[in-house]
CSV table of C-alpha atoms in Angstrom, one decimal:
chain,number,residue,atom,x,y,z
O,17,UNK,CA,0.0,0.0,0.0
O,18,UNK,CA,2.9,2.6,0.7
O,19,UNK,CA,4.2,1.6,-2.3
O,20,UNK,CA,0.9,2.9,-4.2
O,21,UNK,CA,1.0,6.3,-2.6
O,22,UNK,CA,4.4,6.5,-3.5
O,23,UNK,CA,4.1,6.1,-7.1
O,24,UNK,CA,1.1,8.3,-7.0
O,25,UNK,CA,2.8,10.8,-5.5
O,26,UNK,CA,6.2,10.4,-7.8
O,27,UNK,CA,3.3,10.5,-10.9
O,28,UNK,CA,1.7,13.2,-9.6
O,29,UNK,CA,4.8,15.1,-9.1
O,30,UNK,CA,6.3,14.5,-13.1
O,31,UNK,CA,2.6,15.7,-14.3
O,32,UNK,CA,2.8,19.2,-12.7
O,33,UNK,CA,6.4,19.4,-13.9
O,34,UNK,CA,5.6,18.3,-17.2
O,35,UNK,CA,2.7,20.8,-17.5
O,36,UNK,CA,4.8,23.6,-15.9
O,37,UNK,CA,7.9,23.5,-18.8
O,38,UNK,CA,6.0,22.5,-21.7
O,39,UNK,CA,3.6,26.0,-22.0
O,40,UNK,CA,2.0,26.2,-25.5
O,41,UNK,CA,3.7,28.3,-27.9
O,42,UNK,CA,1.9,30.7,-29.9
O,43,UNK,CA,2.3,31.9,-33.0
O,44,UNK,CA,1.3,35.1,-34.3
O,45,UNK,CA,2.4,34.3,-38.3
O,46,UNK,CA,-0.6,33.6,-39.9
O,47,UNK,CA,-2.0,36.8,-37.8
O,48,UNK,CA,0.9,39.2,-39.3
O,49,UNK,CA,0.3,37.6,-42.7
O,50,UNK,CA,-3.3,38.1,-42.6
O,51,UNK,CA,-2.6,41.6,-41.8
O,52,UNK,CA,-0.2,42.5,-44.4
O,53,UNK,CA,-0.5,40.2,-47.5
O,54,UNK,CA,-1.1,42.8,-50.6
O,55,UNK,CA,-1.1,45.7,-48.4
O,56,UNK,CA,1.0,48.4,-49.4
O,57,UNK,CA,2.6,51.8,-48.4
O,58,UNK,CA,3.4,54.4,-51.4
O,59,UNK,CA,5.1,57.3,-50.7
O,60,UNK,CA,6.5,60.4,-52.8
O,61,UNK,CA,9.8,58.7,-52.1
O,62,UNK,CA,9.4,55.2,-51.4
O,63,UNK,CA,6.9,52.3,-51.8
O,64,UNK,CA,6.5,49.6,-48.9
O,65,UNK,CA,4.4,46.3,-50.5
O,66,UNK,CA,3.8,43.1,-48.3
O,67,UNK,CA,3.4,40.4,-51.0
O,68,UNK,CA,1.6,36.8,-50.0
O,69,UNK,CA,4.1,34.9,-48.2
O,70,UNK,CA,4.8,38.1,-45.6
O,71,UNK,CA,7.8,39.1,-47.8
O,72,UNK,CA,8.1,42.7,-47.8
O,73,UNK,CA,9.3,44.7,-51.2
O,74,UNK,CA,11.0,48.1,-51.0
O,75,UNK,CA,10.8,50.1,-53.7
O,76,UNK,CA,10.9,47.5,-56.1
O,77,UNK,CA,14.3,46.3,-55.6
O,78,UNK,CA,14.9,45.8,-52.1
O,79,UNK,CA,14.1,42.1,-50.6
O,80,UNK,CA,13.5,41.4,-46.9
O,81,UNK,CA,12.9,38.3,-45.8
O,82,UNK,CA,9.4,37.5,-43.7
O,83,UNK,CA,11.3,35.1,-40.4
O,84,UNK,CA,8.5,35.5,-37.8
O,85,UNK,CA,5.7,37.3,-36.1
O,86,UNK,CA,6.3,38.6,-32.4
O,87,UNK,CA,2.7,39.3,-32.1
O,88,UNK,CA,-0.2,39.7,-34.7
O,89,UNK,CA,1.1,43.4,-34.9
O,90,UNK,CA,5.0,42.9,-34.8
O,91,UNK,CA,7.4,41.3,-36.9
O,92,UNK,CA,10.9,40.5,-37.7
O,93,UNK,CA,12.3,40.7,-41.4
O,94,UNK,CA,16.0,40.0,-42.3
O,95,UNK,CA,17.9,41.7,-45.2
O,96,UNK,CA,21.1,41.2,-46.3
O,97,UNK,CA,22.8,44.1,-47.5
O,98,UNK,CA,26.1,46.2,-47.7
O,99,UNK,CA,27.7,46.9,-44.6
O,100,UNK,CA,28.8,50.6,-45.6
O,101,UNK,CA,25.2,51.3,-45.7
O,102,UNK,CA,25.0,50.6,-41.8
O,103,UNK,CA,27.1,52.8,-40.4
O,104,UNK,CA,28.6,55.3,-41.7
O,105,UNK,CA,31.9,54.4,-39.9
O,106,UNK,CA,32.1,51.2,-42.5
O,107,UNK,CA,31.9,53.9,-45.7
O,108,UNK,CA,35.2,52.3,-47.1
O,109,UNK,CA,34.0,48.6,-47.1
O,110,UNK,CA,31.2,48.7,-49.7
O,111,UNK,CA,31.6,45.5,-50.9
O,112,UNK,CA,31.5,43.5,-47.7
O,113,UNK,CA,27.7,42.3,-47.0
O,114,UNK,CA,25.6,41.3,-43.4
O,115,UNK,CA,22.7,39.7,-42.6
O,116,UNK,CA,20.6,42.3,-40.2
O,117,UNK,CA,17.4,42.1,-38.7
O,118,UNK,CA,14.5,44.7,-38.6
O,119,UNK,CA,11.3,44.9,-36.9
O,120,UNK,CA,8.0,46.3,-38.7
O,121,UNK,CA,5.0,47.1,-36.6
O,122,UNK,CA,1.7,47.8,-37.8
O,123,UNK,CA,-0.5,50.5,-35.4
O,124,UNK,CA,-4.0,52.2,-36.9
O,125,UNK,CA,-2.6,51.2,-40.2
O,126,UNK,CA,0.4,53.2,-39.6
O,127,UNK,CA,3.7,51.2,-40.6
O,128,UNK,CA,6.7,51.7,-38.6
O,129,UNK,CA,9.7,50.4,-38.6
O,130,UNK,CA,12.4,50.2,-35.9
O,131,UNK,CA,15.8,51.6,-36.8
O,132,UNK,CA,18.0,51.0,-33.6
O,133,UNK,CA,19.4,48.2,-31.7
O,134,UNK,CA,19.5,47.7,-27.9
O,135,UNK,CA,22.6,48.4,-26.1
O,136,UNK,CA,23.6,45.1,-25.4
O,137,UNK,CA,24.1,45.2,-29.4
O,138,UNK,CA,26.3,48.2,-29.8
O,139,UNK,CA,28.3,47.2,-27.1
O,140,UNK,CA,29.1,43.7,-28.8
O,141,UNK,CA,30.1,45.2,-32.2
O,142,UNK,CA,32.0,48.0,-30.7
O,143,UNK,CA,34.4,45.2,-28.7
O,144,UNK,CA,34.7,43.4,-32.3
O,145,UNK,CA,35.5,46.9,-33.8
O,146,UNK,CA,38.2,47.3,-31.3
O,147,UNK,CA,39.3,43.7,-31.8
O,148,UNK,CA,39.0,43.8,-35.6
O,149,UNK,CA,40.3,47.1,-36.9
O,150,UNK,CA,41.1,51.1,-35.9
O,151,UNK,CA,39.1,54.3,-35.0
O,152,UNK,CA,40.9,56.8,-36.6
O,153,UNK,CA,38.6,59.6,-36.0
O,154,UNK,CA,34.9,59.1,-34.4
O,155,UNK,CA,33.7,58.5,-37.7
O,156,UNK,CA,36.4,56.9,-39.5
O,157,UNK,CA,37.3,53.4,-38.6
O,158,UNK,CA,40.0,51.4,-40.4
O,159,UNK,CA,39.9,47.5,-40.7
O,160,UNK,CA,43.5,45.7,-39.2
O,161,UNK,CA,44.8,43.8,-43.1
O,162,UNK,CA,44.0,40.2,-40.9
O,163,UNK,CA,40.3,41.5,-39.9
O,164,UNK,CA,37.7,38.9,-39.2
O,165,UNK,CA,34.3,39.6,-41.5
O,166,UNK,CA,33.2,35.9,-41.1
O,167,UNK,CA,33.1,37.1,-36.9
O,168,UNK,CA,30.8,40.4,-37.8
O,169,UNK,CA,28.2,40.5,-35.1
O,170,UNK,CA,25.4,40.4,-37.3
O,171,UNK,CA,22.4,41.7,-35.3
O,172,UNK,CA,19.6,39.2,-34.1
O,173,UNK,CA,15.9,39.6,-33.5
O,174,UNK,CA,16.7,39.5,-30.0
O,175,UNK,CA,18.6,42.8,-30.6
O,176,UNK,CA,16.1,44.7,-32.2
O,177,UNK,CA,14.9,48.1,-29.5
O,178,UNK,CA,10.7,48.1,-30.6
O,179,UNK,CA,10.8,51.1,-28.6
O,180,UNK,CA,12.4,53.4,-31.2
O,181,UNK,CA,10.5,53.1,-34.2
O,182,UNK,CA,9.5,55.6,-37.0
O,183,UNK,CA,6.6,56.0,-38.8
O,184,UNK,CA,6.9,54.7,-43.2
O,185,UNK,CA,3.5,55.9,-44.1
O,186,UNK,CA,-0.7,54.0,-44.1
O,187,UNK,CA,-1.0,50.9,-45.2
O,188,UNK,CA,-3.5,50.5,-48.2
């Protein structure tokens, strides 16, 4: 009989455990999809289009990749372009390419995007810059001849600061 309430007990124990680390996940995708797919912002200078899949088209050229919904309202995108156009610091690398990662949000069918990074991020690729190459000036940083591209802190979605965002235009 002890043995009984033991087991119970030792069964009863793993269920709560079992119910307490395996919360459902949610996904907001299909939500942000909903939300966006054909919808599009044009501007005098620039036109915003959300095509089926999530992917987002910038002025006809630019490609940026759909990865995930953080809610039905938020979303990361990742787009892979020339380093030089990140900071102005990297001006004489223009060939060298990164992956970075953006966040859109979508509020009264106001697009906005975020254009910084959280702290924690800057601090990361300032130690590589120190690591990897030479600030010559505040604005002028100079790459060592053995620097390490293939170590670039590319920025994750974990990165992103949704707190400074700026308004693109309505969504039609």
């Amino acid at each position: 009989m002890p043995y009984i309430f033991i087991v119970l007990v030792i069964v009863l124990v793993i269920t709560v455990l079992f119910f307490i680390n395996h919360k459902p996940v949610i996904s907001y995708d299909n939500a942000w999809i909903k939300l966006v797919k054909n919808r599009a912002v044009n501007e005098k200078d620039r036109n915003y289009l959300f095509k089926e899949d999530g992917e987002l088209i910038i002025n006809k050229s630019k490609k940026l990749t759909f990865i995930k919904a953080r809610y039905d309202n938020m979303a990361f995108y990742s787009n892979t372009d020339y380093l030089n156009k990140f900071m102005l610091v990297f001006s004489g690398y223009p060939s060298i390419k990164v992956t970075f990662m953006e966040g859109y949000i979508i509020e009264n069918d106001k697009l906005y995007y975020t254009y910084a990074y959280k702290p924690s991020y800057y601090t990361k690729l300032n130690e590589w810059m120190k690591l990897n190459g030479v600030f010559e000036t505040k604005e002028n940083w100079v790459a060592k001849k053995n620097v390490k591209w293939n170590t670039f802190p590319s920025p994750q979605a974990s990165d992103i600061n949704w707190e400074k965002k700026a308004i693109i235009g309505y969504l039609s």
